[in-house]
Short mmCIF file of N, CA, C and O in Angstrom, two decimals:
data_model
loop_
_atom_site.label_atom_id
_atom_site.label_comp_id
_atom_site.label_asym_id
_atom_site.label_seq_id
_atom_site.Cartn_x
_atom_site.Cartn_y
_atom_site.Cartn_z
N UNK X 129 -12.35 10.16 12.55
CA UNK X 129 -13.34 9.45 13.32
C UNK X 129 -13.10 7.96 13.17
O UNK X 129 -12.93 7.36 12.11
N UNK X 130 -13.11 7.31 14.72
CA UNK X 130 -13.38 6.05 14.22
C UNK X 130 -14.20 4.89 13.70
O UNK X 130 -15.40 5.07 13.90
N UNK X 131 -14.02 4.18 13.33
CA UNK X 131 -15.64 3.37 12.28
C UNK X 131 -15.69 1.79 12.20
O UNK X 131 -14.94 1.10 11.50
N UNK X 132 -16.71 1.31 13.05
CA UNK X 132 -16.79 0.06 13.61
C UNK X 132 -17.00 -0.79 12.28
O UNK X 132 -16.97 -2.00 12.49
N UNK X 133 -17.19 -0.40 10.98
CA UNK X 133 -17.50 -1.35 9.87
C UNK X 133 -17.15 -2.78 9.92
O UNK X 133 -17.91 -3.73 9.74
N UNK X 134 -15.99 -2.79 10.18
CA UNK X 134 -14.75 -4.24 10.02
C UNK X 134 -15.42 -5.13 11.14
O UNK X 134 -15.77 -6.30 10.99
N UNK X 135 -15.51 -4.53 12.08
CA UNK X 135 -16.43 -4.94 13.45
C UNK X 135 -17.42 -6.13 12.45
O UNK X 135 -17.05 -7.31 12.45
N UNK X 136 -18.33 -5.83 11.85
CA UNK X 136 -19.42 -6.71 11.74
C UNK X 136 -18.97 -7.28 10.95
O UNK X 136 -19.52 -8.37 11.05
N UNK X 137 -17.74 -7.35 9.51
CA UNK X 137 -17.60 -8.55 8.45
C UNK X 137 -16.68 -9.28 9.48
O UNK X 137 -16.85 -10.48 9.28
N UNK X 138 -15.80 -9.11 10.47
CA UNK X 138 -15.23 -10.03 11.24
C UNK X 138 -15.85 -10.86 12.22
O UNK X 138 -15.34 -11.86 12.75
N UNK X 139 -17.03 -10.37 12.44
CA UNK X 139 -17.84 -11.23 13.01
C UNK X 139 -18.67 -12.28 12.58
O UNK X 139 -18.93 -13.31 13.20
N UNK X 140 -19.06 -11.93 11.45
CA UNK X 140 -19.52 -12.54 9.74
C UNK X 140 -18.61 -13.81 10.22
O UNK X 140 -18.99 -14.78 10.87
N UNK X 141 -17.18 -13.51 9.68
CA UNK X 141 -16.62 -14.35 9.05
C UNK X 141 -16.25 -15.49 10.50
O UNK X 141 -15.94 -16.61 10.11
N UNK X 142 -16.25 -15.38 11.45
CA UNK X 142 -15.68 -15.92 12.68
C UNK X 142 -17.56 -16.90 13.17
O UNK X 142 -17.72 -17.62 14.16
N UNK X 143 -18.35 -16.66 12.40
CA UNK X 143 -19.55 -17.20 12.80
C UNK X 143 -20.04 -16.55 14.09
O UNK X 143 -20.86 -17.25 14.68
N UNK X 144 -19.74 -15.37 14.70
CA UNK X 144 -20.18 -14.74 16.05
C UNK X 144 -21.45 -13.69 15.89
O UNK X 144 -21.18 -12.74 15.16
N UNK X 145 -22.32 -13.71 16.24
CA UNK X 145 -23.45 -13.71 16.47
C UNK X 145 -23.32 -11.87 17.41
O UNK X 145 -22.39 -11.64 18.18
N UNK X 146 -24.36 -10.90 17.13
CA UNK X 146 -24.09 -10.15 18.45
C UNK X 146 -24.86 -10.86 19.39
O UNK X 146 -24.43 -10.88 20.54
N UNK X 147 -26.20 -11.63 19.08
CA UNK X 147 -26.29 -12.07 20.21
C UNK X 147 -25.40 -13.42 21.44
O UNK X 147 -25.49 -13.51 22.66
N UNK X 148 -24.81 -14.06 20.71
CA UNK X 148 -23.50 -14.59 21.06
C UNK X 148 -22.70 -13.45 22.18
O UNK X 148 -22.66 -13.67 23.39
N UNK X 149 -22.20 -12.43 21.64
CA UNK X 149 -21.78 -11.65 22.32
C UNK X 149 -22.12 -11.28 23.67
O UNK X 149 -21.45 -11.03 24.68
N UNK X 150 -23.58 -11.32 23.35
CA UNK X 150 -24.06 -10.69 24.32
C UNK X 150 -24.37 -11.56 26.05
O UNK X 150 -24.27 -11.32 27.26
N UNK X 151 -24.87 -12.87 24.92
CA UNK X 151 -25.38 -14.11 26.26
C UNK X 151 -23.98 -14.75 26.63
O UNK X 151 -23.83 -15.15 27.78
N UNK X 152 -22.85 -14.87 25.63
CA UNK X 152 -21.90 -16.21 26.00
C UNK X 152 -20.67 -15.30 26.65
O UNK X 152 -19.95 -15.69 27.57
N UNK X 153 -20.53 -13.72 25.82
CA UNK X 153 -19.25 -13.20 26.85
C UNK X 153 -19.34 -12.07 27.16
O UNK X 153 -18.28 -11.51 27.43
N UNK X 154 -20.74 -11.19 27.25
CA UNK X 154 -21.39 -10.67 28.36
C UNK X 154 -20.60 -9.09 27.95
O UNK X 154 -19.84 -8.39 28.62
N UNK X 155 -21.02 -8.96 26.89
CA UNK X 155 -20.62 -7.49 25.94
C UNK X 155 -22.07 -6.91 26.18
O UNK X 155 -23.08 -7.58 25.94
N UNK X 156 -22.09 -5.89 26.58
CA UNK X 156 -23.64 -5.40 26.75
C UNK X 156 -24.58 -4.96 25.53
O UNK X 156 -24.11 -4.84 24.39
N UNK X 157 -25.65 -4.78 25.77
CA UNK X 157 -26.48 -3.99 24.67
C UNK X 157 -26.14 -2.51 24.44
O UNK X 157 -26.53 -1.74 23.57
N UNK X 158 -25.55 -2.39 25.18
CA UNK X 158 -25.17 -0.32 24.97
C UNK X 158 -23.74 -0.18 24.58
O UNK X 158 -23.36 0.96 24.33
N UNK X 159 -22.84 -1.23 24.47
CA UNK X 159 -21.82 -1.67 24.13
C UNK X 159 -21.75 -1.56 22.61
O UNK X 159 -20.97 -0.91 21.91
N UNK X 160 -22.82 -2.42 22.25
CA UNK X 160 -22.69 -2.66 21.03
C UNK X 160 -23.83 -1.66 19.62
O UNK X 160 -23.89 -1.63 18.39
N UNK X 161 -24.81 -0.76 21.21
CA UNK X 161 -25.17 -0.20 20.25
C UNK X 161 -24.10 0.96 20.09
O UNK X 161 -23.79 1.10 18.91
N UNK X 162 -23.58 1.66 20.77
CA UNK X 162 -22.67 2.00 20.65
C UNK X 162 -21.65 2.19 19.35
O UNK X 162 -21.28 3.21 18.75
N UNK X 163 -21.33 0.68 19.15
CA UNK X 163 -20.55 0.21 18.21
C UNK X 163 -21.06 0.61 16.71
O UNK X 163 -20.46 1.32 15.91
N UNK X 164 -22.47 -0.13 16.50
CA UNK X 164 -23.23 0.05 15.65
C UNK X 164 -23.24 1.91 15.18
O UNK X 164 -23.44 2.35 14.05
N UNK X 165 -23.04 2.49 16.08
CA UNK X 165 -23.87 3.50 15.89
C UNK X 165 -22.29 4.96 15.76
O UNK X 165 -22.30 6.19 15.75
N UNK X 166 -21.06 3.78 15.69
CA UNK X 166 -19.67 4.34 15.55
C UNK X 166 -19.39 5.58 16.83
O UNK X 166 -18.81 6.64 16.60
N UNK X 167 -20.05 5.11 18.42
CA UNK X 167 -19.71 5.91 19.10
C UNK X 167 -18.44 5.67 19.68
O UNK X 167 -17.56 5.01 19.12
N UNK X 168 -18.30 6.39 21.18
CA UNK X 168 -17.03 5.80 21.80
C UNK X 168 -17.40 4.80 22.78
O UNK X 168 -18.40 4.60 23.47
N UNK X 169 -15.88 4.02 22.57
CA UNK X 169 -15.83 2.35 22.95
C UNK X 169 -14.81 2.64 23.73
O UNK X 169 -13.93 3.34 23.22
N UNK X 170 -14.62 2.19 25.17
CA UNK X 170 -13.43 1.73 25.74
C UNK X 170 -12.75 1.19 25.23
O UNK X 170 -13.17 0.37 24.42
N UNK X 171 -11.55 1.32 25.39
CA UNK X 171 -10.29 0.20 25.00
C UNK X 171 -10.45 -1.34 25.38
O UNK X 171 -10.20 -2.32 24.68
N UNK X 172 -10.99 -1.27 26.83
CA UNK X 172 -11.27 -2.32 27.26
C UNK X 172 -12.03 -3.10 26.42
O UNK X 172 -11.72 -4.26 26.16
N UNK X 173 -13.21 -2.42 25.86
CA UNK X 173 -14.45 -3.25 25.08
C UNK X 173 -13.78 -3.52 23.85
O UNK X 173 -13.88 -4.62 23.31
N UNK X 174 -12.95 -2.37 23.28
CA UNK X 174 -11.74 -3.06 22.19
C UNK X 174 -11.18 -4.60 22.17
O UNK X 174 -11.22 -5.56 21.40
N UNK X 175 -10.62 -4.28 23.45
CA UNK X 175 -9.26 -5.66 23.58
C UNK X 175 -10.52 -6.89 23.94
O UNK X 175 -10.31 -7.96 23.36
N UNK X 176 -11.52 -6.86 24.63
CA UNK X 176 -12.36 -8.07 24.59
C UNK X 176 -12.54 -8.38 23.36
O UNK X 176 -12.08 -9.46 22.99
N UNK X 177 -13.20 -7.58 22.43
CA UNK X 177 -13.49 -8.11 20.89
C UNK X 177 -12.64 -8.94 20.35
O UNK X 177 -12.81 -10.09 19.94
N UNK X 178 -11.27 -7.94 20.36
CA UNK X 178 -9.93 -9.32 19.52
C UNK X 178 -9.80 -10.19 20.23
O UNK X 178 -9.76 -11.27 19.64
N UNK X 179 -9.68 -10.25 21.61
CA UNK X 179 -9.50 -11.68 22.22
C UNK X 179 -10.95 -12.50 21.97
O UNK X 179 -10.96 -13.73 21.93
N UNK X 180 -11.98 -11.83 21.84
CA UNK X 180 -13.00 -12.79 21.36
C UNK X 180 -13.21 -13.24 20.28
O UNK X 180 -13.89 -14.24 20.08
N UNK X 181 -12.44 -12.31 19.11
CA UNK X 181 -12.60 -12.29 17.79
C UNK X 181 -11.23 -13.19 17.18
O UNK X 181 -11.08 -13.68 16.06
N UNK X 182 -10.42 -13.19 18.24
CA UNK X 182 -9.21 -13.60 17.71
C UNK X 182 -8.44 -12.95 16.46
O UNK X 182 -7.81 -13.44 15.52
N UNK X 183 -8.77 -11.55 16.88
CA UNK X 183 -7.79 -10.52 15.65
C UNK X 183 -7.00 -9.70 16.23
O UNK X 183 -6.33 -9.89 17.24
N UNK X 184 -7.14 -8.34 15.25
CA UNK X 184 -6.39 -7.57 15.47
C UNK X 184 -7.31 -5.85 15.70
O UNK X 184 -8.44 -5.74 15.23
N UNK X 185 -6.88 -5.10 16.19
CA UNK X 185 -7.50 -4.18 16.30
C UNK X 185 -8.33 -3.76 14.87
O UNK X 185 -9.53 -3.58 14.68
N UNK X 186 -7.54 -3.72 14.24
CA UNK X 186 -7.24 -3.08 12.52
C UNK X 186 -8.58 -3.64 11.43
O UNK X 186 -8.97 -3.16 10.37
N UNK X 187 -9.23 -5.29 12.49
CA UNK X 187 -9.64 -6.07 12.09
C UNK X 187 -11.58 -5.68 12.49
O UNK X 187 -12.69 -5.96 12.06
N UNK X 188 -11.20 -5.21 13.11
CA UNK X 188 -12.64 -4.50 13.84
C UNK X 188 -12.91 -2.73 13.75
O UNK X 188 -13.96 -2.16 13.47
N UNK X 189 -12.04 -2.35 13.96
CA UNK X 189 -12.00 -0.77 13.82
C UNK X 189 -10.93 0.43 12.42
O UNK X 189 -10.01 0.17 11.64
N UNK X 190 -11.31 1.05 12.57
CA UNK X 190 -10.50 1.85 10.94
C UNK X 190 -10.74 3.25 11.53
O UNK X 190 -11.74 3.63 12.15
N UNK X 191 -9.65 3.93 11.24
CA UNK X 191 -10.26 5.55 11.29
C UNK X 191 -10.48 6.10 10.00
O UNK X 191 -10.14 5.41 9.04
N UNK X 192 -10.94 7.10 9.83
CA UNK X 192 -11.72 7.76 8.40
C UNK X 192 -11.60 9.34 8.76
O UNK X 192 -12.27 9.83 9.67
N UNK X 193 -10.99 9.83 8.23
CA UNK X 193 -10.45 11.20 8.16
C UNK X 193 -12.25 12.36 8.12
O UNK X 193 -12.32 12.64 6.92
N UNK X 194 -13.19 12.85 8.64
CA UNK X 194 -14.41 13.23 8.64
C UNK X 194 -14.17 14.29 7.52
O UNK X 194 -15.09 14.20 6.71
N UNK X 195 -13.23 15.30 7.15
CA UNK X 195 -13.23 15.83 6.81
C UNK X 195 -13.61 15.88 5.12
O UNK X 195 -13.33 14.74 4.74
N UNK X 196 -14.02 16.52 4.13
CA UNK X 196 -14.64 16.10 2.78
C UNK X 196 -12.94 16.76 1.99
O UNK X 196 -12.10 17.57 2.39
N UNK X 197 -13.06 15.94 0.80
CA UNK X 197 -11.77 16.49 0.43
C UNK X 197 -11.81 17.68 -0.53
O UNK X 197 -12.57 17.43 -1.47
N UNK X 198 -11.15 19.08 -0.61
CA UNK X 198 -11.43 20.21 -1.74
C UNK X 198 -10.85 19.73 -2.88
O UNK X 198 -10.90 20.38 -3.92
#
């Protein structure tokens, strides 16, 4: 599964705001609850983040294996 965690300390660290997001480059509210809530995200809504975030994918998103380990 994938897992938006990195999403919010990169935003932390870049001073970006979700509401920033939302008023200055027009990322929606279902976008990001979305995000919050580790659903599915377009690619598209991906590649806006790093170009907004100025990263890398890796930098916003992580996958996490769901499975528990025996």
């Amino acid at each position: 599964m994938i897992v938006f965690d990195r999403l919010w300390e990169t935003m932390k660290q870049q001073g970006i705001s979700q509401y920033k997001l939302i008023k200055d480059y027009g990322i929606s509210t279902g976008q990001l609850d979305r995000l919050r809530k580790n659903g599915n995200v377009s690619t598209f809504t991906l590649s806006q983040l790093c170009k907004i975030l100025d990263c890398r994918l890796e930098d916003i998103a992580e996958y996490v294996d769901p499975t528990p380990e025996a």
